Short mmCIF file of C-alpha atoms in Angstrom, two decimals:
data_model
loop_
_atom_site.label_atom_id
_atom_site.label_comp_id
_atom_site.label_asym_id
_atom_site.label_seq_id
_atom_site.Cartn_x
_atom_site.Cartn_y
_atom_site.Cartn_z
CA MET A 1 0.00 0.00 0.00
CA GLU A 2 2.77 2.38 0.94
CA ASN A 3 4.73 1.62 -2.23
CA ARG A 4 1.63 2.30 -4.29
CA GLU A 5 1.12 5.69 -2.62
CA ASP A 6 4.78 6.58 -3.22
CA LYS A 7 4.40 5.60 -6.87
CA ASP A 8 1.24 7.75 -7.21
CA PHE A 9 3.10 10.68 -5.64
CA GLN A 10 6.00 10.26 -8.07
CA ASP A 11 3.55 10.14 -10.99
CA LYS A 12 2.10 13.54 -10.03
CA THR A 13 4.14 15.62 -12.43
CA GLU A 14 1.48 17.92 -13.88
CA ASP A 15 0.60 21.33 -12.43
CA ALA A 16 -2.84 21.58 -10.91
CA THR A 17 -5.66 23.00 -13.00
CA GLU A 18 -7.84 25.88 -11.82
CA GLU A 19 -10.61 23.42 -10.96
CA LYS A 20 -8.26 21.38 -8.74
CA ARG A 21 -7.03 24.56 -7.01
CA SER A 22 -10.61 25.70 -6.42
CA GLN A 23 -11.50 22.27 -5.03
CA PHE A 24 -8.60 22.46 -2.57
CA ARG A 25 -9.64 25.94 -1.47
CA GLU A 26 -13.26 24.89 -0.98
CA GLU A 27 -12.09 22.05 1.25
CA GLY A 28 -9.91 24.46 3.27
CA ASN A 29 -6.65 22.85 2.07
CA ILE A 30 -4.46 25.93 1.80
CA ALA A 31 -0.99 26.94 2.94
CA ASN A 32 -1.52 27.50 6.67
CA PRO A 33 -0.23 30.98 7.62
CA ARG A 34 -0.53 30.53 11.41
CA GLU A 35 3.19 31.16 12.07
CA VAL A 36 3.13 34.30 9.91
CA VAL A 37 0.02 35.54 11.72
CA ALA A 38 1.62 34.87 15.10
CA CYS A 39 4.81 36.66 14.03
CA VAL A 40 2.97 39.76 12.77
CA THR A 41 0.87 39.83 15.94
CA LEU A 42 4.02 39.65 18.07
CA ILE A 43 5.69 42.44 16.08
CA ILE A 44 2.65 44.72 16.49
CA PHE A 45 2.47 43.94 20.22
CA THR A 46 6.23 44.61 20.64
CA THR A 47 6.01 47.89 18.74
CA TYR A 48 3.04 48.99 20.84
CA PHE A 49 4.85 47.96 24.02
CA TYR A 50 7.97 49.94 23.02
CA TYR A 51 6.12 53.19 22.27
CA SER A 52 3.65 52.87 25.16
CA ILE A 53 5.98 51.72 27.94
CA ASN A 54 6.05 55.09 29.72
CA ASP A 55 2.30 55.48 29.53
CA LEU A 56 1.84 51.87 30.69
CA LEU A 57 4.03 52.51 33.73
CA SER A 58 2.06 55.63 34.59
CA CYS A 59 -1.24 53.76 34.24
CA PHE A 60 -0.03 50.86 36.39
CA ARG A 61 1.18 53.31 39.00
CA LEU A 62 -2.24 54.98 39.06
CA VAL A 63 -3.97 51.59 39.28
CA PHE A 64 -1.83 50.65 42.31
CA GLN A 65 -2.52 53.99 43.94
CA ARG A 66 -6.27 53.59 43.51
CA SER A 67 -6.08 50.02 44.72
CA TRP A 68 -4.13 50.71 47.90
CA GLN A 69 -5.14 54.23 48.84
CA GLY A 70 -8.87 53.63 48.90
CA PHE A 71 -11.76 54.51 46.67
CA PRO A 72 -13.17 57.97 47.27
CA ALA A 73 -16.97 58.40 47.19
CA TYR A 74 -17.56 54.63 47.23
CA PHE A 75 -18.45 52.33 50.09
CA VAL A 76 -17.05 48.92 49.23
CA ASP A 77 -19.70 46.22 49.46
CA TYR A 78 -21.13 43.65 47.11
CA SER A 79 -23.45 46.15 45.43
CA SER A 80 -20.66 48.58 44.61
CA LEU A 81 -17.98 46.01 43.76
CA VAL A 82 -18.39 46.47 40.00
CA LYS A 83 -18.00 50.23 40.31
CA VAL A 84 -14.97 49.78 42.54
CA VAL A 85 -13.26 47.43 40.08
CA TYR A 86 -14.09 49.70 37.15
CA TYR A 87 -12.72 52.72 39.02
CA SER A 88 -9.54 50.80 39.77
CA ILE A 89 -8.75 49.53 36.23
CA THR A 90 -10.01 52.57 34.30
CA PRO A 91 -6.49 53.99 33.69
CA ILE A 92 -5.17 50.75 32.19
CA LEU A 93 -8.42 49.69 30.46
CA PRO A 94 -7.70 51.22 26.98
CA HIS A 95 -4.33 49.42 26.88
CA LEU A 96 -5.91 46.16 27.97
CA LEU A 97 -8.63 46.39 25.31
CA PHE A 98 -6.09 47.09 22.60
CA ILE A 99 -3.89 44.18 23.72
CA ILE A 100 -6.92 41.87 23.81
CA PHE A 101 -7.83 42.97 20.28
CA ILE A 102 -4.27 42.42 19.02
CA CYS A 103 -4.01 38.99 20.64
CA SER A 104 -7.47 37.65 19.79
CA VAL A 105 -9.41 39.45 17.06
CA PHE A 106 -6.55 40.70 14.89
CA PRO A 107 -4.98 37.25 14.22
CA SER A 108 -8.29 35.93 12.89
CA LEU A 109 -8.85 38.93 10.62
CA PHE A 110 -5.27 38.94 9.39
CA GLY A 111 -5.38 35.18 8.75
CA LEU A 112 -8.54 35.57 6.66
CA LEU A 113 -6.90 38.40 4.73
CA ILE A 114 -3.83 36.31 3.89
CA THR A 115 -5.98 33.37 2.78
CA ARG A 116 -8.27 35.71 0.77
CA PHE A 117 -11.13 35.09 3.20
CA ASN A 118 -11.08 31.37 2.61
CA TRP A 119 -13.52 29.62 4.90
CA SER A 120 -14.49 25.97 4.65
CA TRP A 121 -17.30 24.42 6.70
CA LYS A 122 -15.90 21.00 5.87
CA LYS A 123 -13.17 21.56 8.46
CA ILE A 124 -15.66 21.99 11.31
CA ILE A 125 -18.44 19.61 10.22
CA PHE A 126 -18.60 16.54 12.46
CA ASP A 127 -16.95 13.48 10.94
CA ILE A 128 -17.13 10.13 12.73
CA ASN A 129 -13.78 9.12 11.24
CA ARG A 130 -12.05 11.82 13.27
CA ILE A 131 -12.94 10.09 16.52
CA ASN A 132 -12.44 6.58 15.20
CA PRO A 133 -9.66 5.12 17.40
CA ILE A 134 -8.40 2.83 14.62
CA SER A 135 -7.98 5.58 12.02
CA GLY A 136 -6.73 7.93 14.75
CA PHE A 137 -4.07 5.40 15.74
CA GLY A 138 -3.04 5.16 12.09
CA ARG A 139 -2.74 8.93 11.79
CA LEU A 140 -0.67 8.99 14.98
CA PHE A 141 2.10 7.02 13.27
CA SER A 142 1.73 8.52 9.80
CA SER A 143 4.70 10.25 8.19
CA SER A 144 2.88 13.60 8.05
CA PHE A 145 2.02 13.51 11.77
CA ILE A 146 5.59 12.58 12.73
CA PHE A 147 6.97 15.37 10.53
CA GLU A 148 4.58 17.95 12.01
CA THR A 149 5.57 16.81 15.52
CA LEU A 150 9.25 17.23 14.68
CA LYS A 151 8.51 20.71 13.32
CA ILE A 152 6.78 21.71 16.56
CA LEU A 153 9.65 20.32 18.65
CA LEU A 154 12.17 22.22 16.54
CA LYS A 155 10.28 25.51 16.90
CA CYS A 156 9.84 25.05 20.64
CA SER A 157 13.52 24.15 21.03
CA ILE A 158 14.65 27.28 19.17
CA LEU A 159 12.39 29.56 21.20
CA THR A 160 13.27 27.85 24.49
CA ILE A 161 17.00 28.20 23.88
CA LEU A 162 16.60 31.88 22.95
CA ILE A 163 14.48 32.60 26.04
CA TYR A 164 16.98 30.80 28.26
CA PHE A 165 20.01 32.78 27.08
CA ILE A 166 18.15 36.10 27.08
CA LEU A 167 16.82 35.61 30.61
CA LYS A 168 20.20 34.41 31.77
CA SER A 169 21.80 37.57 30.40
CA GLU A 170 19.12 39.84 31.89
CA ILE A 171 19.28 38.19 35.31
CA SER A 172 23.06 38.52 35.44
CA ASN A 173 22.76 42.23 34.66
CA SER A 174 19.97 42.87 37.18
CA SER A 175 22.00 42.57 40.40
CA GLU A 176 21.87 46.34 40.94
CA ASP A 177 18.11 46.59 40.31
CA TYR A 178 17.52 45.83 43.99
CA PHE A 179 18.68 49.33 44.90
CA PHE A 180 16.36 51.09 42.43
CA ASN A 181 13.09 52.69 43.41
CA ASN A 182 9.84 51.25 42.14
CA ILE A 183 9.61 53.41 38.99
CA ASP A 184 13.20 52.84 37.93
CA PHE A 185 12.86 49.13 38.64
CA MET A 186 9.74 48.95 36.43
CA LYS A 187 11.58 50.77 33.65
CA GLU A 188 14.47 48.30 33.81
CA LEU A 189 11.99 45.44 33.84
CA GLY A 190 10.27 46.96 30.79
CA LYS A 191 13.60 47.17 28.95
CA SER A 192 14.28 43.51 29.71
CA ILE A 193 10.83 42.51 28.48
CA PHE A 194 11.30 44.55 25.30
CA HIS A 195 14.69 42.94 24.70
CA LEU A 196 13.10 39.52 25.02
CA LEU A 197 10.22 40.47 22.70
CA TYR A 198 12.64 41.97 20.16
CA ILE A 199 14.68 38.77 19.89
CA MET A 200 11.49 36.72 19.74
CA CYS A 201 10.28 38.86 16.81
CA ILE A 202 13.46 38.16 14.87
CA ALA A 203 13.14 34.45 15.55
CA GLY A 204 9.42 34.63 14.70
CA VAL A 205 10.14 36.15 11.28
CA PHE A 206 12.59 33.34 10.49
CA ILE A 207 10.22 30.62 11.74
CA GLY A 208 7.13 32.18 10.13
CA VAL A 209 8.66 32.65 6.67
CA SER A 210 10.23 29.17 6.73
CA ASP A 211 7.03 27.47 7.87
CA PHE A 212 4.77 29.30 5.41
CA SER A 213 7.20 28.65 2.53
CA TYR A 214 7.20 24.94 3.35
CA ASN A 215 3.40 24.83 3.65
CA PHE A 216 3.03 26.65 0.33
CA TRP A 217 5.44 24.23 -1.36
CA LYS A 218 3.70 21.21 0.18
CA ILE A 219 0.17 22.28 -0.78
CA ASN A 220 1.30 22.88 -4.38
CA ASN A 221 2.90 19.43 -4.45
CA ASP A 222 -0.26 17.86 -3.04
CA MET A 223 -2.32 19.60 -5.74
CA LYS A 224 -0.22 18.21 -8.58
CA MET A 225 -1.97 15.76 -10.85
CA THR A 226 -1.00 12.63 -12.74
CA LYS A 227 -1.25 12.61 -16.51
CA GLN A 228 -4.27 10.32 -16.24
CA GLU A 229 -6.05 12.69 -13.81
CA LEU A 230 -5.40 15.56 -16.20
CA LYS A 231 -6.82 13.57 -19.11
CA ASP A 232 -9.87 12.57 -17.06
CA GLU A 233 -10.57 16.20 -16.15
CA VAL A 234 -10.25 17.35 -19.75
CA LYS A 235 -12.52 14.49 -20.80
CA LYS A 236 -15.04 15.43 -18.12
CA HIS A 237 -15.24 19.00 -19.42
CA GLU A 238 -15.11 18.24 -23.11
CA GLY A 239 -17.05 14.98 -22.90
CA ASP A 240 -16.51 11.70 -24.69
CA PRO A 241 -15.18 12.33 -28.26
CA LEU A 242 -17.93 10.17 -29.78
CA LEU A 243 -20.70 11.95 -27.87
CA LYS A 244 -19.09 15.29 -28.63
CA SER A 245 -19.10 14.57 -32.38
CA GLN A 246 -22.71 13.39 -32.15
CA ARG A 247 -23.73 16.59 -30.36
CA LYS A 248 -22.00 18.67 -33.01
CA ARG A 249 -23.74 16.72 -35.74
CA MET A 250 -27.12 17.13 -34.05
CA ALA A 251 -26.55 20.86 -33.68
CA ARG A 252 -25.50 21.09 -37.31
CA ASP A 253 -28.56 19.10 -38.40
CA LEU A 254 -30.78 21.41 -36.35
CA VAL A 255 -29.38 24.43 -38.16
CA MET A 256 -29.86 22.69 -41.48
CA ARG A 257 -33.45 21.73 -40.62
CA LYS A 258 -34.18 25.37 -39.86
CA SER A 259 -32.77 26.29 -43.26
CA LEU A 260 -35.25 23.97 -45.04
CA LYS A 261 -37.82 26.77 -44.97
CA ASP A 262 -35.54 28.73 -47.37
CA VAL A 263 -35.35 25.96 -49.95
CA PRO A 264 -38.32 27.38 -51.95
CA LYS A 265 -36.23 30.55 -52.42
CA ALA A 266 -33.47 28.58 -54.16
CA THR A 267 -32.81 28.88 -57.89
CA PHE A 268 -31.45 25.35 -58.20
CA VAL A 269 -30.27 22.44 -56.04
CA LEU A 270 -26.95 20.62 -56.48
CA THR A 271 -26.84 16.94 -55.43
CA ASN A 272 -24.27 14.23 -54.86
CA PRO A 273 -26.87 12.74 -55.77
CA GLU A 274 -27.70 10.66 -52.69
CA HIS A 275 -25.60 11.94 -49.78
CA PHE A 276 -25.47 15.72 -50.21
CA SER A 277 -27.85 18.43 -51.39
CA VAL A 278 -27.04 22.14 -51.61
CA ALA A 279 -29.69 24.73 -52.50
CA ILE A 280 -28.31 27.77 -54.34
CA ARG A 281 -30.05 31.09 -54.95
CA TYR A 282 -28.87 33.30 -57.79
CA ILE A 283 -30.83 35.93 -59.66
CA LYS A 284 -29.76 38.73 -61.95
CA GLY A 285 -28.17 41.61 -60.05
CA MET A 286 -26.83 39.56 -57.13
CA HIS A 287 -23.17 40.00 -56.24
CA ALA A 288 -22.62 36.24 -55.92
CA PRO A 289 -24.66 33.05 -55.56
CA ILE A 290 -25.72 32.23 -51.96
CA VAL A 291 -26.15 28.87 -50.25
CA VAL A 292 -29.65 29.02 -48.73
CA ALA A 293 -29.80 25.42 -47.48
CA LYS A 294 -27.71 22.29 -47.39
CA GLY A 295 -27.97 18.85 -45.86
CA GLN A 296 -26.73 15.29 -45.72
CA ASP A 297 -28.58 12.00 -46.06
CA LEU A 298 -32.14 12.46 -44.73
CA ILE A 299 -32.01 16.26 -44.88
CA ALA A 300 -30.52 16.06 -48.38
CA PHE A 301 -33.49 13.95 -49.42
CA LYS A 302 -35.87 16.46 -47.79
CA ILE A 303 -34.24 19.34 -49.72
CA ARG A 304 -34.72 17.50 -53.01
CA GLU A 305 -38.33 16.72 -52.09
CA ILE A 306 -39.10 20.40 -51.35
CA ALA A 307 -37.33 21.39 -54.58
CA LYS A 308 -39.54 19.04 -56.61
CA GLN A 309 -42.66 20.41 -54.91
CA ASN A 310 -41.64 23.96 -55.90
CA ASP A 311 -40.46 23.03 -59.41
CA ILE A 312 -36.86 23.91 -58.63
CA MET A 313 -34.23 22.46 -60.94
CA ILE A 314 -32.14 19.64 -59.38
CA VAL A 315 -28.69 19.20 -60.93
CA GLU A 316 -26.37 16.32 -60.18
CA ASN A 317 -22.76 17.46 -59.73
CA LYS A 318 -20.92 15.30 -57.23
CA PRO A 319 -17.64 17.25 -56.84
CA LEU A 320 -19.34 20.66 -56.67
CA ALA A 321 -22.08 19.53 -54.27
CA ARG A 322 -19.54 17.89 -51.95
CA THR A 323 -17.23 20.92 -52.01
CA LEU A 324 -20.02 23.39 -51.32
CA TYR A 325 -21.38 21.26 -48.49
CA LYS A 326 -18.00 21.04 -46.73
CA THR A 327 -16.67 24.57 -47.33
CA VAL A 328 -19.62 26.99 -47.44
CA LYS A 329 -22.02 27.65 -44.57
CA VAL A 330 -25.71 28.37 -44.96
CA GLY A 331 -26.20 32.06 -45.73
CA GLN A 332 -22.69 32.52 -47.12
CA GLU A 333 -21.76 33.43 -50.69
CA VAL A 334 -20.14 30.92 -52.99
CA PRO A 335 -16.36 31.59 -53.15
CA GLN A 336 -14.89 33.01 -56.33
CA THR A 337 -12.92 29.82 -56.95
CA LEU A 338 -16.23 28.04 -57.64
CA TYR A 339 -17.80 30.75 -59.83
CA GLN A 340 -16.89 28.97 -63.06
CA SER A 341 -18.49 25.71 -61.90
CA ILE A 342 -21.67 27.58 -60.90
CA ILE A 343 -21.77 29.31 -64.30
CA GLU A 344 -21.58 25.93 -66.02
CA VAL A 345 -24.57 24.75 -63.95
CA ILE A 346 -26.56 27.89 -64.81
CA LYS A 347 -25.81 27.38 -68.52
CA TYR A 348 -27.01 23.79 -68.25
CA ILE A 349 -30.27 24.91 -66.56
CA TYR A 350 -30.74 27.62 -69.20
CA GLN A 351 -30.43 24.97 -71.93
CA MET A 352 -32.85 22.64 -70.16
CA ARG A 353 -35.50 25.10 -68.99
CA GLY A 354 -34.89 28.17 -71.06
CA LYS A 355 -35.07 31.88 -70.18
CA LYS A 356 -38.55 31.68 -68.62
CA TYR A 357 -37.23 29.55 -65.75
CA PHE A 358 -35.05 32.40 -64.46
CA GLU A 359 -37.67 35.11 -65.00
CA ARG A 360 -39.94 33.74 -62.25
CA PHE A 361 -37.37 34.42 -59.50
#
């Protein structure tokens, strides 16, 4: 089974068609940008932290003052607890709301923007196979699951090592912080936090770009098709060649049947004599003869029948009838290369029927 899957993967050499790409998108199978989203979110949070650190310190200081120095105009009991809490956190509330937005709402919106608002219900619809212990056990030891686990371990290891060395450096440099006052200590703590966030942003960019590039490469590889799949899709759109030719013939016959009503306007009809019939109209003053109707087999017979009913001359000319049928459409003029052959037919009709035949048209 595994060898067969490997063989199928190796046979997928053709780029995916637009239909295959659309099918993948509808099923929610796209390059997952979660690491990129997390990285951008971290960068925005770090930038906000850097430019708002002084204001954050002032707000925290005011929150502590209100918390420990009492709450003027309020008597603290259960009924006024909400007002007390609101009064206490009011200074820091705008910062908290912005941070909550950046950490919760923004990643979802940004993720939808990157994926061009791709949303698939198939990912959240209940599927019994997802909780099937047998299939779940198989997925647990699949190559894709093992690879994803190794990726997660690698990312966690990189971030853990970075955090360790940064904290070790900051702790070793913080021996004198004990002698600082509260405000200076908070500023030094803020610098340490910013340093940590700054290094994490750099690592996040590297991890995010690498992970998204791999996901993009993998999803394009998964979308590739075998030559047989490509042929099947083309066949599905274009249909079976035999049926396609039959549909074309039926459409052509329909057009020809509609043209039967113009047969009485014809001056003469050229026949094969059995397989083809072409009705030609030509009167004095016309720029060129015009094919008003043509048909094959049954329709050819019907054209000859209508011609007899309307006393229209039927002339047998196999090469000319076949050429006109295959090269000239109904309503088109006869090409100049066939003028001489048409003139010969008109001369023959003139000899057979005389001048009066042409005067009635």
